[in-house]
Coordinates of C-alpha atoms in Angstrom, one line a residue:
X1 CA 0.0 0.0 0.0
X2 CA 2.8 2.5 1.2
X3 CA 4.5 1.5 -2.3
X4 CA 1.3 2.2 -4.7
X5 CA 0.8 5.8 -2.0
X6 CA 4.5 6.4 -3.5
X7 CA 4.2 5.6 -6.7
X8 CA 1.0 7.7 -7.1
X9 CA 2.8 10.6 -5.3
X10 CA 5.4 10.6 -8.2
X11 CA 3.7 10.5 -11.2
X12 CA 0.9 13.4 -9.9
X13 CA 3.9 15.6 -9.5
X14 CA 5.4 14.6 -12.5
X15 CA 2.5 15.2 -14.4
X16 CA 2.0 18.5 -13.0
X17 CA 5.5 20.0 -14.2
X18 CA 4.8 18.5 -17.6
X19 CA 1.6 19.9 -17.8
X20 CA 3.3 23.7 -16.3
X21 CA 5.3 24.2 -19.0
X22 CA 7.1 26.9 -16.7
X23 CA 10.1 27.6 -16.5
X24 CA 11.8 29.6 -12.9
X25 CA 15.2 31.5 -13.3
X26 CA 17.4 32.5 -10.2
X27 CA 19.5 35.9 -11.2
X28 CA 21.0 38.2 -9.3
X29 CA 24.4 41.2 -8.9
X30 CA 27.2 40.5 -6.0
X31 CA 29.2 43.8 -5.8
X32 CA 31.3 45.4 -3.5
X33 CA 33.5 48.8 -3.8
X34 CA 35.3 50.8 -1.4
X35 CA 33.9 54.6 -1.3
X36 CA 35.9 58.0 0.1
X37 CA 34.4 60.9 1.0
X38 CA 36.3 63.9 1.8
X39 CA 34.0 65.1 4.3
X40 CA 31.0 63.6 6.3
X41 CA 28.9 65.0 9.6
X42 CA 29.2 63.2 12.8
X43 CA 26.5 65.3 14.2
X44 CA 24.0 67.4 12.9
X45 CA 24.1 70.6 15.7
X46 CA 27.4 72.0 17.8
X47 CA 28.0 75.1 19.6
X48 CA 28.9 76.7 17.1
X49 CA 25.2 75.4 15.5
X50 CA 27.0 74.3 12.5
X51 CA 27.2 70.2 12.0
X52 CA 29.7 68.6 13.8
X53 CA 32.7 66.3 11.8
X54 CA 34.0 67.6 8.7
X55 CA 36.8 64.5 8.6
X56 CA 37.3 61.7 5.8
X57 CA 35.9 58.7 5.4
X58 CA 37.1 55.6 3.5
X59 CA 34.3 52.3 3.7
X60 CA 33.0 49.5 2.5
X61 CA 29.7 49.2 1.0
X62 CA 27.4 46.6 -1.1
X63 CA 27.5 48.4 -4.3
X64 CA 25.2 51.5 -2.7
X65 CA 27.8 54.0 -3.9
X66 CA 29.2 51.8 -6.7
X67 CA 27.3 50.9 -10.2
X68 CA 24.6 48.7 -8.8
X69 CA 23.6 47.5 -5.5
X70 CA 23.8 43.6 -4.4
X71 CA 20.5 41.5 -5.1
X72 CA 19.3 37.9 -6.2
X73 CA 16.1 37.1 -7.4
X74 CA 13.9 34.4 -8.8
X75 CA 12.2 35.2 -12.3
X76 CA 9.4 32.5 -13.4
X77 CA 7.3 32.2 -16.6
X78 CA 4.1 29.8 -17.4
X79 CA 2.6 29.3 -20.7
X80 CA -1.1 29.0 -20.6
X81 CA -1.5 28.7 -23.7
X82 CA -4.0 31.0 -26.3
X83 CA -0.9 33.1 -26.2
X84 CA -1.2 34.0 -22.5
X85 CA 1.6 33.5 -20.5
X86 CA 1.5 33.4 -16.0
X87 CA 4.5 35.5 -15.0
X88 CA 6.3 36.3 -11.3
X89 CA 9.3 38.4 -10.0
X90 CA 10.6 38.2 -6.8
X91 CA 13.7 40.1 -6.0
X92 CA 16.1 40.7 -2.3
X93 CA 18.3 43.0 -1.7
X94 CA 21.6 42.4 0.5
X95 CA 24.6 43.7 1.8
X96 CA 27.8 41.3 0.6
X97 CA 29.4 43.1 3.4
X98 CA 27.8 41.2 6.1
X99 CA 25.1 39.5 4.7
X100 CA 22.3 42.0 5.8
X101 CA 18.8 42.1 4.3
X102 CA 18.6 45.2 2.2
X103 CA 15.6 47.9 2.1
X104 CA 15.1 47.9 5.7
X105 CA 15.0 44.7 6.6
X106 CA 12.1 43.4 3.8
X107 CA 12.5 40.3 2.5
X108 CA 12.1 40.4 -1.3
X109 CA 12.1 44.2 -0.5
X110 CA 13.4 45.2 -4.3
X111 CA 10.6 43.6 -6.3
X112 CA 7.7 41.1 -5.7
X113 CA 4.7 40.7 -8.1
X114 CA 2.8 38.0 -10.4
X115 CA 1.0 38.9 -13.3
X116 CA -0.1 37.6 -16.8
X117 CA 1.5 38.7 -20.4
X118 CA -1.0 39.0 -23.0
X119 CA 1.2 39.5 -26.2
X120 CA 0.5 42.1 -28.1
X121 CA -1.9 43.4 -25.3
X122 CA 0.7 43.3 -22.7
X123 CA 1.2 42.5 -19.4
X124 CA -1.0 43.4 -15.7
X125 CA 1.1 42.7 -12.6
X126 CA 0.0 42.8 -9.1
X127 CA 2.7 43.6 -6.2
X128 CA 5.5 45.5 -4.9
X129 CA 7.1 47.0 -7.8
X130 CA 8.4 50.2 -9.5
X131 CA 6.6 53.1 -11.2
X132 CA 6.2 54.2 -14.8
X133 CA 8.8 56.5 -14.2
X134 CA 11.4 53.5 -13.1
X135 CA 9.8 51.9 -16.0
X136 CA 10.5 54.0 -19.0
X137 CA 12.9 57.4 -18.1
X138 CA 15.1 55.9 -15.5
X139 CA 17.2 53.6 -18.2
X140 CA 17.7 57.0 -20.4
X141 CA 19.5 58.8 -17.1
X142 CA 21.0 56.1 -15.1
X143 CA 23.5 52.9 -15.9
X144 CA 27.0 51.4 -15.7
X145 CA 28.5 55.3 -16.4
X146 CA 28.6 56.5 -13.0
X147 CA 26.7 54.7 -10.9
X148 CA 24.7 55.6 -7.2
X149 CA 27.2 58.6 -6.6
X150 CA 24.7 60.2 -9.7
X151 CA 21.2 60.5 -7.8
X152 CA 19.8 63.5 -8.0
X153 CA 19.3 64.8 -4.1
X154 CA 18.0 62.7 -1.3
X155 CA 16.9 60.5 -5.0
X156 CA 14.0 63.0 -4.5
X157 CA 12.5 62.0 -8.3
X158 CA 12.8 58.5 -7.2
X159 CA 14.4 57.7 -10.8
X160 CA 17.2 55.8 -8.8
X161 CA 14.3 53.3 -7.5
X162 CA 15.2 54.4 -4.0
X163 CA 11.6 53.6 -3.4
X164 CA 9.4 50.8 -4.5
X165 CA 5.6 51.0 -4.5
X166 CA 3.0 48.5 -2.5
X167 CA -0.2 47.1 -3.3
X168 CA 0.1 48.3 -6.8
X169 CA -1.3 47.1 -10.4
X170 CA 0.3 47.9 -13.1
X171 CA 0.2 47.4 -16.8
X172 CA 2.8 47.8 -19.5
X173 CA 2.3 47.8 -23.3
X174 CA 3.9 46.0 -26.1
X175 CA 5.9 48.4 -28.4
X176 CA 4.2 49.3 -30.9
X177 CA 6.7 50.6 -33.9
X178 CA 9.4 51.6 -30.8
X179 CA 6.3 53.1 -28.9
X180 CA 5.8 51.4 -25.2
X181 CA 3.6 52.7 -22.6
X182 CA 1.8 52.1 -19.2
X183 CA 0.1 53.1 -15.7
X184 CA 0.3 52.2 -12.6
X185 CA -1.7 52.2 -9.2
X186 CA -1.3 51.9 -5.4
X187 CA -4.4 51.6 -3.5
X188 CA -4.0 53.7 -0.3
X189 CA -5.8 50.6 1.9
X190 CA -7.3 53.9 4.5
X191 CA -10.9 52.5 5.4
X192 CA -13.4 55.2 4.7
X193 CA -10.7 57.5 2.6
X194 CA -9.5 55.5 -0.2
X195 CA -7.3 58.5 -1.7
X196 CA -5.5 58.5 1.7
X197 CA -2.4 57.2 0.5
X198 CA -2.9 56.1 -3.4
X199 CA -0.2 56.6 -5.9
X200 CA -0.9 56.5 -9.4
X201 CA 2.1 56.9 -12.8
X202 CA 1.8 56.9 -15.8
X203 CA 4.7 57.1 -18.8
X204 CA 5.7 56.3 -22.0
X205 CA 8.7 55.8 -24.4
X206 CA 9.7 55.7 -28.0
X207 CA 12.9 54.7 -29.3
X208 CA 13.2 54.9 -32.9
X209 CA 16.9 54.0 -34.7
X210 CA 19.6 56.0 -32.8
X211 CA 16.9 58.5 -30.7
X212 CA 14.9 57.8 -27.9
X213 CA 12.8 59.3 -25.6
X214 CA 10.3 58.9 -22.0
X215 CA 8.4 61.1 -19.9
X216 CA 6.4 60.0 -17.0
X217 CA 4.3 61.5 -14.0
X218 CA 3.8 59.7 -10.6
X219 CA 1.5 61.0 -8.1
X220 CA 1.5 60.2 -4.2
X221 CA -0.8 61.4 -1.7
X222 CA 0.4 61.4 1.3
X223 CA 3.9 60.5 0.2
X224 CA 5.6 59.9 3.9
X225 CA 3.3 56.6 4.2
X226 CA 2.8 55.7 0.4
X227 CA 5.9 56.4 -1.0
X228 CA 8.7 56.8 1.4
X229 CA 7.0 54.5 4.0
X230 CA 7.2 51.4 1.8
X231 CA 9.9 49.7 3.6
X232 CA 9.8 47.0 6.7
X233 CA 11.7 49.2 9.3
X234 CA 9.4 52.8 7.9
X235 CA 7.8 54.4 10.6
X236 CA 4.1 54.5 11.0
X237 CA 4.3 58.4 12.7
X238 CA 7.4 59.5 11.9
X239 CA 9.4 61.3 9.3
X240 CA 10.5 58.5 6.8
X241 CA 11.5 61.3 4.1
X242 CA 14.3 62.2 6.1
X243 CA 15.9 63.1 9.8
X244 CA 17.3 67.1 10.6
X245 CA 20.0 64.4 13.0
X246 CA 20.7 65.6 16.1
X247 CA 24.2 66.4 18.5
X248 CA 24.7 62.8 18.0
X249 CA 23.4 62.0 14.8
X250 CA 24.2 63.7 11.7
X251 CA 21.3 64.6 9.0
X252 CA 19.5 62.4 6.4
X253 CA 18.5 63.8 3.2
X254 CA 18.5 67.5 4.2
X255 CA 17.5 68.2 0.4
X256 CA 13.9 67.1 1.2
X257 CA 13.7 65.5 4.9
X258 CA 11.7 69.1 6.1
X259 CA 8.9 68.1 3.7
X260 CA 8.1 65.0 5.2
X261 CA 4.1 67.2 6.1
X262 CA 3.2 67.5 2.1
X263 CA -0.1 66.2 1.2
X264 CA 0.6 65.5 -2.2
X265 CA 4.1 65.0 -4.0
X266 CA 4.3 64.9 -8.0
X267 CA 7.1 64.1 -10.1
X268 CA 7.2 65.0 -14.3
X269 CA 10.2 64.1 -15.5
X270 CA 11.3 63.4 -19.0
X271 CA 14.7 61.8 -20.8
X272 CA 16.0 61.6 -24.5
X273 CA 18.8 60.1 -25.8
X274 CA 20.8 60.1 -29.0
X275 CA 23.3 57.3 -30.4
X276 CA 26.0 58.5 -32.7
X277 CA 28.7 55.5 -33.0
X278 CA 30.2 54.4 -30.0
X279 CA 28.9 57.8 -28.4
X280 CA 25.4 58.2 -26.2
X281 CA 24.7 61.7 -25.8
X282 CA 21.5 62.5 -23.1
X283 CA 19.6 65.0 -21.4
X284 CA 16.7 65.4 -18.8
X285 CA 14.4 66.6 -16.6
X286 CA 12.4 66.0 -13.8
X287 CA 10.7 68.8 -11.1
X288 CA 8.6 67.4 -8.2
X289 CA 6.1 69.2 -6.2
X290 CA 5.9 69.0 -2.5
X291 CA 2.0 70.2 -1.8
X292 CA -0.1 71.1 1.3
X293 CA 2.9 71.2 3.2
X294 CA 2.0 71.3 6.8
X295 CA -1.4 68.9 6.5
X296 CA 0.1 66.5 8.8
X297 CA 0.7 68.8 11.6
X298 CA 2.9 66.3 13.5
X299 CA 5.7 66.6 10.8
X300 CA 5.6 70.0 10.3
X301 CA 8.1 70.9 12.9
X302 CA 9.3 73.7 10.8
X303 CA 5.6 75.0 10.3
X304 CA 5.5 75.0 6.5
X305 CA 2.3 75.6 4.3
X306 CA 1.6 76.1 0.7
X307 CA 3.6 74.1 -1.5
X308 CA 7.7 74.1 -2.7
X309 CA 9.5 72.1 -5.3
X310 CA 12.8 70.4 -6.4
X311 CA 14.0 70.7 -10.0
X312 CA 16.8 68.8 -11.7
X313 CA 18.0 69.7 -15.4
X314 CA 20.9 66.8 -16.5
X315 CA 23.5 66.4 -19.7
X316 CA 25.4 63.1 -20.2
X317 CA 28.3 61.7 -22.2
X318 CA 28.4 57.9 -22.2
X319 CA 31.1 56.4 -24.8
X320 CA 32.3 52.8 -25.5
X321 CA 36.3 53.2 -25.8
X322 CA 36.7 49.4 -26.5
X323 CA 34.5 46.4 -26.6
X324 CA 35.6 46.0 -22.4
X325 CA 36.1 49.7 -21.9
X326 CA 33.8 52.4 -21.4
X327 CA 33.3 55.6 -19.4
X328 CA 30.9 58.5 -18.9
X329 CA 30.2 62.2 -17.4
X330 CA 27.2 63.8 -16.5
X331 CA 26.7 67.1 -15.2
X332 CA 23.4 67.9 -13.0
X333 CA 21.8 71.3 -11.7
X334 CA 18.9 71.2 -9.0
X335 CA 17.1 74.1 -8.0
X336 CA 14.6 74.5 -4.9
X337 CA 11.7 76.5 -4.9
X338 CA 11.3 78.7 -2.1
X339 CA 9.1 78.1 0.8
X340 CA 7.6 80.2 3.2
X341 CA 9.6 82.9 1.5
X342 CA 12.5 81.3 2.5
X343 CA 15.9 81.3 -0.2
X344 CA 15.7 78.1 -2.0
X345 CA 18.7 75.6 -1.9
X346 CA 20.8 75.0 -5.3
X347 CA 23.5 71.9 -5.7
X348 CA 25.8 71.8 -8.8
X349 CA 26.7 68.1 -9.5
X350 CA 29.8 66.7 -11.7
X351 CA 29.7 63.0 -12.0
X352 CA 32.3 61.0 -14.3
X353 CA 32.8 57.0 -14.5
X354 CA 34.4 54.0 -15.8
X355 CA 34.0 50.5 -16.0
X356 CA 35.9 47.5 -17.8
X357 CA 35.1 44.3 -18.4
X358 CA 37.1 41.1 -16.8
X359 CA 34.4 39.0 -18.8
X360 CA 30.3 39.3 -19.7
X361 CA 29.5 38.8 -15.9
X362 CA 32.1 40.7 -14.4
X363 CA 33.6 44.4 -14.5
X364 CA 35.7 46.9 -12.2
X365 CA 35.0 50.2 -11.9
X366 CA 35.7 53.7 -10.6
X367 CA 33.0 56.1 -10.2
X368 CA 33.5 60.0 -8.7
X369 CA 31.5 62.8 -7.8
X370 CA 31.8 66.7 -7.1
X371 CA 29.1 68.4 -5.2
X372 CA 28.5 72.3 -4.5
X373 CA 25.3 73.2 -2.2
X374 CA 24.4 76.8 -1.5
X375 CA 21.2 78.5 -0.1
X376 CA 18.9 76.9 2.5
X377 CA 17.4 73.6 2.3
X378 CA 14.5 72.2 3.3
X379 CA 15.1 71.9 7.1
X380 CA 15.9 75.5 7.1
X381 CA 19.3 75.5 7.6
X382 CA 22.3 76.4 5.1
X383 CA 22.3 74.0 2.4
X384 CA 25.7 71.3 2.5
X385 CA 26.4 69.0 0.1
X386 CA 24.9 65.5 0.4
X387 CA 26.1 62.7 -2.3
X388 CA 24.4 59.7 -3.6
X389 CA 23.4 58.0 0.0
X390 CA 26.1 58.8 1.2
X391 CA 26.5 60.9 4.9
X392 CA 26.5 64.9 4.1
X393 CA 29.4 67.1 4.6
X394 CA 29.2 69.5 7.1
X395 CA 30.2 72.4 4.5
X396 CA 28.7 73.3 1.0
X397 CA 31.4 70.8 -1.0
X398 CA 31.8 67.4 -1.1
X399 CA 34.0 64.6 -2.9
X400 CA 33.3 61.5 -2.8
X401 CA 35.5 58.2 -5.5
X402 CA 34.4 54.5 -5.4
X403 CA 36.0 51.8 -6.9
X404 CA 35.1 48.1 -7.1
X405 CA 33.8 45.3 -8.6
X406 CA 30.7 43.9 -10.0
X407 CA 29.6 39.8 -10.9
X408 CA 26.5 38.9 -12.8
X409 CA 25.0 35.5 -12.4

């Protein structure tokens, strides 16, 4: 009896991966670099009520200031035939430094959805995933050039995918001649208010022999809880957007941490590129609103109201020297808008970067960056510069060079 129980067993299972026709993939990036900084706060406040520190750091990281972050994830496919297909993503984030579970402690904290492809009518997902703005104008901006160093301030755009989106649907077209689009939304999951905390996107892109182009526009109500508030360890009252640091803790994101009361934050941003040989040249732009500052009183410690914004205008030089060499520069200029009359805060970026390749799966790199701050920033204090994720200085400048390597499996 046990035998036939066996046998039985077997040959369901069997029979159920023959009938799948599926097909599961594990991926993934282990990178490591070493990052220096010429100046980084050890404090926020001192008596002299500028931040405290000012010396120069040399650490490891998991890739956070290098070309890519670490990850591994599991990919899966299903045909169901009629030319529908079942599809899945699920995707961690780690530090190779110690092992450490990336994006605040959240398991597959980078991506987890499952959806169906539809051919030409494309693909729904349902998940944790990123926006259209991820989707279509981040690959114009970002890549192997340069790296995390790049972000624009605090990642305030999000077009770094800093911040990943819960509880959403989303759809993505096929291309159609070059032309791609899609939308996506969050449900906010408020009883009684269900705008509490949605976020809806929407984008497109075209890409048509050596020219392309993408434009997008996310909106986040409530963006401390539905967009910044995404992550395991986010708090559920306080100020995830950011911290103004304290005599023993230095700041966090001073480009945007004062705005953590906004009702409503909206991003447009746009990216083209152009091919010429071995040469990419690119620009873009993104400007994101900050509205009905002040509407959650308990975060509005520097009693804001109306609205502000952050714009970001970007040029970029990408060239492949050699089939394993290849380097970029990109130049970047945000501008704040002012906020209860206050001066708004400016930072001048220079990034350059190189990377070469051992093999297909593996390259080392170097990666720089150059960053001036000057007016007042959103915690109301004089702006200093603050690069990639990296810890801001304690003055208006800041240097920071990573070097390291990168393995794709």
């Amino acid at each position: 009896m046990k035998k036939l129980l066996f046998a039985f067993s077997v040959s369901s299972l069997m029979a159920g991966t023959a009938s799948a026709q599926g097909s599961v993939t594990l991926y993934g990036i282990v990178t490591g670099n070493v990052t220096y900084s010429n100046n980084a706060q050890t404090a926020a406040t001192s008596p002299s009520g500028k931040p405290k520190g000012g010396s120069q750091v040399a650490q490891f990281d998991s890739g956070s200031s290098g070309l890519a972050s670490s990850r591994w994830g599991l990919k899966g496919v299903e045909d169901l035939g009629g030319g529908l297909k079942a599809l899945f993503q699920l995707e961690n984030g780690f530090s190779v430094n110690n092992g450490a579970i990336g994006q605040g402690g959240t398991e597959f904290g980078r991506q987890a959805w499952v959806g169906v492809n539809g051919g030409r009518y494309g693909t729904f997902t349902l998940g944790r995933q990123g926006d259209t703005s991820v989707e279509f104008v981040s690959p114009l901006i970002y890549g192997w050039y340069w790296g995390n160093l790049a972000i624009h301030p605090a990642d305030y755009d999000n077009l770094n995918f800093t911040h990943r989106i819960n509880n959403s649907l989303k759809y993505l077209s096929d291309s159609f001649n070059g032309l791609r689009f899609g939308a996506l939304y969050s449900v906010g999951g408020v009883a009684g208010n269900v705008t509490q905390n949605q976020l809806w996107s929407t984008g497109a892109s075209y890409t048509g022999g050596a020219f392309a182009i993408a434009a997008s526009i996310v909106n986040a109500r409530n963006p401390n809880t539905s967009l910044y508030g995404t992550n395991a360890n986010a708090s559920a009252t306080g100020n995830n957007l950011g911290s103004a640091g304290s005599a023993t803790a230095a700041e966090s994101n001073p480009a945007i941490a004062g705005f953590a009361s906004a009702n409503t934050q909206q991003t447009i941003s746009v990216a083209a590129t152009y091919t010429a040989g071995r040469a990419i040249v690119g620009a873009a732009y993104s400007t994101t609103q900050f509205r009905g500052l002040g509407s959650n009183s308990s975060l509005n410690t520097l009693h804001y109201s109306g609205s502000t914004r952050l714009s970001t205008v970007s040029a970029s030089l990408r060239f492949q020297a050699t089939p394993f060499l290849r380097f970029g520069t990109s130049f970047d200029y945000t501008e704040g808008g002012s906020v209860n009359g206050k001066e708004s805060a400016k930072y001048e970026q220079l990034n350059l970067g190189a990377a070469y390749s051992l093999s297909k799966a593996t390259d080392i790199y170097v990666t720089g960056a150059y960053q001036h701050a000057s007016g007042t920033d959103s915690l109301g204090r004089p702006a200093v510069a603050a690069i990639g994720y990296l810890t801001p200085s304690t003055t208006s400048n800041q240097v920071a060079v990573s070097a390291g390597i990168k393995h794709l499996f």
